[in-house]
Coordinates of N, CA and C in Angstrom, one line a residue:
X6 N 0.8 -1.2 0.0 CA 0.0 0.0 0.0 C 0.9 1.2 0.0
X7 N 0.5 2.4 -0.6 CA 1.1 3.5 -0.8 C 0.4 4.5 0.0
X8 N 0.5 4.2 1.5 CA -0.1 5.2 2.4 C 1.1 6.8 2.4
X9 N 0.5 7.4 2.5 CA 1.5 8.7 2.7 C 2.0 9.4 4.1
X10 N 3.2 9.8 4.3 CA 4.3 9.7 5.5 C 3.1 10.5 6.6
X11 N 2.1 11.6 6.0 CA 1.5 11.9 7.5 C 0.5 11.0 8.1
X12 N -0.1 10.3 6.9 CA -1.0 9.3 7.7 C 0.0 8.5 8.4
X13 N 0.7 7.8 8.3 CA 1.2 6.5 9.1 C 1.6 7.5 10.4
X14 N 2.7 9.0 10.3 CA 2.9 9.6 11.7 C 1.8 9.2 12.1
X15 N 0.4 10.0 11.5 CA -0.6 10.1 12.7 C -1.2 8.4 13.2
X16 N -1.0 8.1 12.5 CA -1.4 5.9 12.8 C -0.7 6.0 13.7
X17 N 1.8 5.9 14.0 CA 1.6 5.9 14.6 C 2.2 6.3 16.0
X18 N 1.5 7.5 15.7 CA 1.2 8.5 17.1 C 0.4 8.3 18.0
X19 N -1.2 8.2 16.8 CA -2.3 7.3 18.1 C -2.0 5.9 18.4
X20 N -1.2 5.1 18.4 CA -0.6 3.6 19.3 C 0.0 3.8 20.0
X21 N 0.7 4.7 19.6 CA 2.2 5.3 20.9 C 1.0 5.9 22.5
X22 N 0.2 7.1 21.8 CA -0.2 8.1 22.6 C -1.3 7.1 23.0
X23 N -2.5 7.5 22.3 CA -3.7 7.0 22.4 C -4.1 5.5 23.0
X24 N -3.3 4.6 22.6 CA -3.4 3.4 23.0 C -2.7 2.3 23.7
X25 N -1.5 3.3 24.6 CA -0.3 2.7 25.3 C 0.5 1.7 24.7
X26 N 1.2 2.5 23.5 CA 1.6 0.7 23.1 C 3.0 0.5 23.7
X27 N 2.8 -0.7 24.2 CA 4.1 -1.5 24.5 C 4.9 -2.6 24.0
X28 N 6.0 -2.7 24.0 CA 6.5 -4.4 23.3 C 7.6 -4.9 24.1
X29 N 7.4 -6.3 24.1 CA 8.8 -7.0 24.7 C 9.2 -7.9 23.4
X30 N 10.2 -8.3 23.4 CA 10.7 -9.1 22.4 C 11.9 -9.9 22.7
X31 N 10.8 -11.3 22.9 CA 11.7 -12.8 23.3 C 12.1 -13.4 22.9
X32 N 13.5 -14.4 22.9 CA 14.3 -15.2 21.8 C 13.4 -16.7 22.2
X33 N 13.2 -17.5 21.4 CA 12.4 -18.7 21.1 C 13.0 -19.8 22.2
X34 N 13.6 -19.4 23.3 CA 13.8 -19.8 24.5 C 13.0 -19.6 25.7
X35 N 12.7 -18.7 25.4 CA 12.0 -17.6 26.3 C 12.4 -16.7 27.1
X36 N 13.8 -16.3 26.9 CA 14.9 -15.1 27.4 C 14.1 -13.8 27.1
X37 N 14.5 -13.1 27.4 CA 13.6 -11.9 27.6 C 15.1 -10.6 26.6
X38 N 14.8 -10.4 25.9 CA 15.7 -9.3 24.9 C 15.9 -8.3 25.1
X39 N 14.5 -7.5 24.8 CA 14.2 -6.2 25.5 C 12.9 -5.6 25.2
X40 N 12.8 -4.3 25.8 CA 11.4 -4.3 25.5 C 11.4 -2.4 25.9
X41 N 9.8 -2.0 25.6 CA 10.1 -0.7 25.9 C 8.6 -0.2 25.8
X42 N 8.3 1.2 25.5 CA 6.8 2.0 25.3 C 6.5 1.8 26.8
X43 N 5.5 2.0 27.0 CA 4.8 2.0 28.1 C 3.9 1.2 28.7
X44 N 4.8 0.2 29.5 CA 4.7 -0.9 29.9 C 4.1 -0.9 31.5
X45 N 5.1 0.3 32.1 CA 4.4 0.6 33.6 C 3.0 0.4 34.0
X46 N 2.5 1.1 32.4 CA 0.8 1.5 32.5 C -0.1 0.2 32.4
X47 N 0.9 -1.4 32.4 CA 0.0 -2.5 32.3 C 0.7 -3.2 33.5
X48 N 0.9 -2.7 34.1 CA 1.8 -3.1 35.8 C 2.9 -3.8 35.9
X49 N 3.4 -4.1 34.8 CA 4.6 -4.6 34.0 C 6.2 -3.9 34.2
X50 N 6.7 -3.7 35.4 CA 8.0 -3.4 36.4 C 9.2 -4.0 36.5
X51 N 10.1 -3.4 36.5 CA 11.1 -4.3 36.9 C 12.2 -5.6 35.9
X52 N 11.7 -5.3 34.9 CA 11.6 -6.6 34.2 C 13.6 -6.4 34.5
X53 N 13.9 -8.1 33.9 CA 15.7 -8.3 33.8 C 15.5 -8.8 32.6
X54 N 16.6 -8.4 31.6 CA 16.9 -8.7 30.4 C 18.0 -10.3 30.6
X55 N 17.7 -11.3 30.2 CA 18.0 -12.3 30.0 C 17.5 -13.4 31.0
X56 N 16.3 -13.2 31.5 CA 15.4 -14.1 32.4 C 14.3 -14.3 31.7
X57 N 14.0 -15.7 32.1 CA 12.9 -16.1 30.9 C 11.5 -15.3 31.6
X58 N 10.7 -14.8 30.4 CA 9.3 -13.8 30.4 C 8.7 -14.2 31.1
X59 N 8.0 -15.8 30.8 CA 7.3 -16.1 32.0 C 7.1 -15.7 33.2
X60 N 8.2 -15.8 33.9 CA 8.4 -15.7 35.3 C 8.3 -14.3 35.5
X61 N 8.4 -13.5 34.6 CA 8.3 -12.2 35.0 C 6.6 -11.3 34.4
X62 N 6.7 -11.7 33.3 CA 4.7 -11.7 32.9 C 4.1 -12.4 32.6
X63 N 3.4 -12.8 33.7 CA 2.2 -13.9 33.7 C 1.6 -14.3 33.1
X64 N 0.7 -13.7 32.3 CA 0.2 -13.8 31.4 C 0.4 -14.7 30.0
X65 N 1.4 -14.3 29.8 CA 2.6 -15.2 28.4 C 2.5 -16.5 29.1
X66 N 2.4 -17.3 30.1 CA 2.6 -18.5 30.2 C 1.9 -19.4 29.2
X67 N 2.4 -20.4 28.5 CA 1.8 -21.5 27.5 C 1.5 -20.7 26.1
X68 N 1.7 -19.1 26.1 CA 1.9 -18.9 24.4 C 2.7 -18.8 23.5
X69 N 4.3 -18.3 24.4 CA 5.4 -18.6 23.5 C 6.2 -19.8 23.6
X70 N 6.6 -20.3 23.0 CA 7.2 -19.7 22.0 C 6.4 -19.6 20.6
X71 N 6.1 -19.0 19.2 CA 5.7 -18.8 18.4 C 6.2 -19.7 17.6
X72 N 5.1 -20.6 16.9 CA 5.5 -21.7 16.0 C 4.9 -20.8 14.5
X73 N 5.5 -19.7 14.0 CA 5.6 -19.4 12.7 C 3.5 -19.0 12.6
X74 N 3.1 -18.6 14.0 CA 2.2 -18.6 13.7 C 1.6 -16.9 14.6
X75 N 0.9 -16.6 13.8 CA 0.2 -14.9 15.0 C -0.8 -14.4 15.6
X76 N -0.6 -14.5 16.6 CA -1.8 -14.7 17.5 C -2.1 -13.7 18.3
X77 N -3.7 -13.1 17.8 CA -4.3 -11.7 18.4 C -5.5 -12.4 19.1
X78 N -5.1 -11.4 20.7 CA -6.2 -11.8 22.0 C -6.7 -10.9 22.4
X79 N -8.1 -10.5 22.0 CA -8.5 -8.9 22.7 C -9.2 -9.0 23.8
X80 N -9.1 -7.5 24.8 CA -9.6 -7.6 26.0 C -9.0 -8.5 27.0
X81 N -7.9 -8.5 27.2 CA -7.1 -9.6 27.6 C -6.3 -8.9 29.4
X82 N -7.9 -9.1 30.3 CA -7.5 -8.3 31.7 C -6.0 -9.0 32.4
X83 N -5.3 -7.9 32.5 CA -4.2 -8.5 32.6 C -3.8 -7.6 34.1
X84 N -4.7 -7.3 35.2 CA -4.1 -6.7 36.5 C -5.6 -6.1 36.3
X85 N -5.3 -5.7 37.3 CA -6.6 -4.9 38.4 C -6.8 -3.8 37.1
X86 N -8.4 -4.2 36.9 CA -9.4 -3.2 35.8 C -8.2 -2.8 34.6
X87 N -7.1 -4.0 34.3 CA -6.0 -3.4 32.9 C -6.6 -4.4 31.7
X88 N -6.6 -3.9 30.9 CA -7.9 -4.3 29.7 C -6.4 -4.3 28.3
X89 N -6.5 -4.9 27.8 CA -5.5 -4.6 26.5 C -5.6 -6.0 25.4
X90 N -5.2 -5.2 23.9 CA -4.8 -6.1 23.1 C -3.8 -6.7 23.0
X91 N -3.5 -8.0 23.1 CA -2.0 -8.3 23.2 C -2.0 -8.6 21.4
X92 N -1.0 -8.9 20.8 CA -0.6 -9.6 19.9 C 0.9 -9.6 20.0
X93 N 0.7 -11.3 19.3 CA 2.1 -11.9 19.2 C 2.6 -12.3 17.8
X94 N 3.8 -12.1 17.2 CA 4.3 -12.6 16.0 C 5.6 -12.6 16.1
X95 N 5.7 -13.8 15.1 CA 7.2 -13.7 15.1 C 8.1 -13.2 14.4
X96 N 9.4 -13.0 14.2 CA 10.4 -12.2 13.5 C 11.9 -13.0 13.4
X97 N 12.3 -12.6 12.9 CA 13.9 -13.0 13.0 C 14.4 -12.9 13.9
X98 N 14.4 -11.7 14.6 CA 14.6 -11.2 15.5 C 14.3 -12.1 17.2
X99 N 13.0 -12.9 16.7 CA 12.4 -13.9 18.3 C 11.1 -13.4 18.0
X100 N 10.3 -13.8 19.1 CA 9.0 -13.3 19.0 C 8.3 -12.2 19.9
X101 N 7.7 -11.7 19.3 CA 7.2 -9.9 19.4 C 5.9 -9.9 20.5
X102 N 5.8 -9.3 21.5 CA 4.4 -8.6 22.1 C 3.9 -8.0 22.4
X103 N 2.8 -7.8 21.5 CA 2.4 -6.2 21.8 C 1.4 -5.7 22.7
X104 N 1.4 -4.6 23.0 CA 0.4 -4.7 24.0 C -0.7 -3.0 24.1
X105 N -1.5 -3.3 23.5 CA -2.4 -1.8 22.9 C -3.7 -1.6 24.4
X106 N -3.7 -0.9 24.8 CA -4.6 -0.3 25.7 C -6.4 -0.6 25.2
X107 N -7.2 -1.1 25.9 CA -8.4 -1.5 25.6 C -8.8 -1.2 26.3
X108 N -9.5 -0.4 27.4 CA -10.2 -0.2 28.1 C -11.5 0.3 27.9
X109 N -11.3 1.1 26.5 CA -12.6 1.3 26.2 C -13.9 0.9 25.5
X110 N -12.9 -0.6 24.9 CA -14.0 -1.2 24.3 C -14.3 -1.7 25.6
X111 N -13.5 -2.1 26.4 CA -14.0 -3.4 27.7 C -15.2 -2.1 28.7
X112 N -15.2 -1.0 28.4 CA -16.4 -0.4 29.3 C -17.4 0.0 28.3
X113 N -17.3 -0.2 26.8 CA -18.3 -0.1 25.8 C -18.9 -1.5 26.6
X114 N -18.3 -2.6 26.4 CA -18.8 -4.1 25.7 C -19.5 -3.9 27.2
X115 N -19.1 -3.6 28.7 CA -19.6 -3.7 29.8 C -20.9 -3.3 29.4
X116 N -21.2 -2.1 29.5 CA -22.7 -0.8 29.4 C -23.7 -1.7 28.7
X117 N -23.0 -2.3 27.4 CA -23.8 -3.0 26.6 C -24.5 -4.1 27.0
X118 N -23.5 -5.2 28.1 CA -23.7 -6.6 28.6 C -24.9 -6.0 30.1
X119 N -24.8 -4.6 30.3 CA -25.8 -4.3 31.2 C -26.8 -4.0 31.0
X120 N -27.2 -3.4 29.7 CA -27.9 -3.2 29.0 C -28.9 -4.2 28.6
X121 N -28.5 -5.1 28.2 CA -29.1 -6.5 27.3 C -29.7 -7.5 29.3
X122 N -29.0 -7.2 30.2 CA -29.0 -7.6 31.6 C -30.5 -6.9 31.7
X123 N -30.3 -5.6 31.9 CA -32.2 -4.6 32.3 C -32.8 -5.3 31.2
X124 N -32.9 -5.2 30.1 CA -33.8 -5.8 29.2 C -34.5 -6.7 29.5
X125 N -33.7 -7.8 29.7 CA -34.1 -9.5 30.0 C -35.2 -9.4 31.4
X126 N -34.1 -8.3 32.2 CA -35.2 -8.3 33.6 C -36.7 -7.6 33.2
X127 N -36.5 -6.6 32.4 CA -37.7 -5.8 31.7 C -38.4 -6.9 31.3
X128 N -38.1 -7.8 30.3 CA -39.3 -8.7 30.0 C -39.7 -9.6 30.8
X129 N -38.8 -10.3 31.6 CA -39.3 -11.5 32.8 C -40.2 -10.7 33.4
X130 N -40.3 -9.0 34.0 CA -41.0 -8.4 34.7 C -42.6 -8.5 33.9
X131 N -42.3 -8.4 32.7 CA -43.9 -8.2 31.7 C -44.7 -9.3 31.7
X132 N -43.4 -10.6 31.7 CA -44.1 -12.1 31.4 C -45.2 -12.3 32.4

């Protein structure tokens, strides 16, 4: 595609800004490489470069290593009320994770699941 240099800035500006993006990026061991963006904002602290990921975010347990395949998990509560997209893929490099801020689909999708909740009571009430 032949997108032009200010759309992609503004693409991505809103992932950086708009949607906390983070990434770690693990060697097919599960060593931990490096990683960076804004990770704090998913409670994600402390990390050591050359200690396997697992042990340090929870979450990743039983999806890496990446068998040449990419794998997107949304809404994926990962700490107290932390909502995010994760995606994983792989690279030459080892394999990649990303991590995009959701919170607002997850308080859309809530309003709605409350929503359709009054309803149901609305009509058991009529029956």
């Amino acid at each position: 595609m032949n997108i032009p240099n200010s759309v992609n800035s503004y693409i991505l500006n809103f992932l950086i800004e708009e949607r906390s993006l983070a990434y770690l990026l693990v060697k097919k061991d599960g060593e931990l490489l490096t990683w960076g963006g804004k990770l704090t904002e998913y409670g994600i602290n402390n990390l050591c470069q050359g200690k396997n990921v697992t042990e340090q975010v929870f979450f990743l347990e039983g999806l890496l290593p990446l068998d040449n395949v990419t794998i997107f998990l949304p809404l994926v509560n990962i700490g107290q009320k932390i909502f995010a997209d994760v995606h994983l893929f792989p690279s030459a490099e080892g394999d990649w994770v990303l991590l995009l801020d959701n919170i607002w689909d997850n308080q859309y999708l809530s309003l709605l699941q409350q929503k359709a909740n009054d309803f149901i009571l609305l009509q058991e009430k009529l029956i």
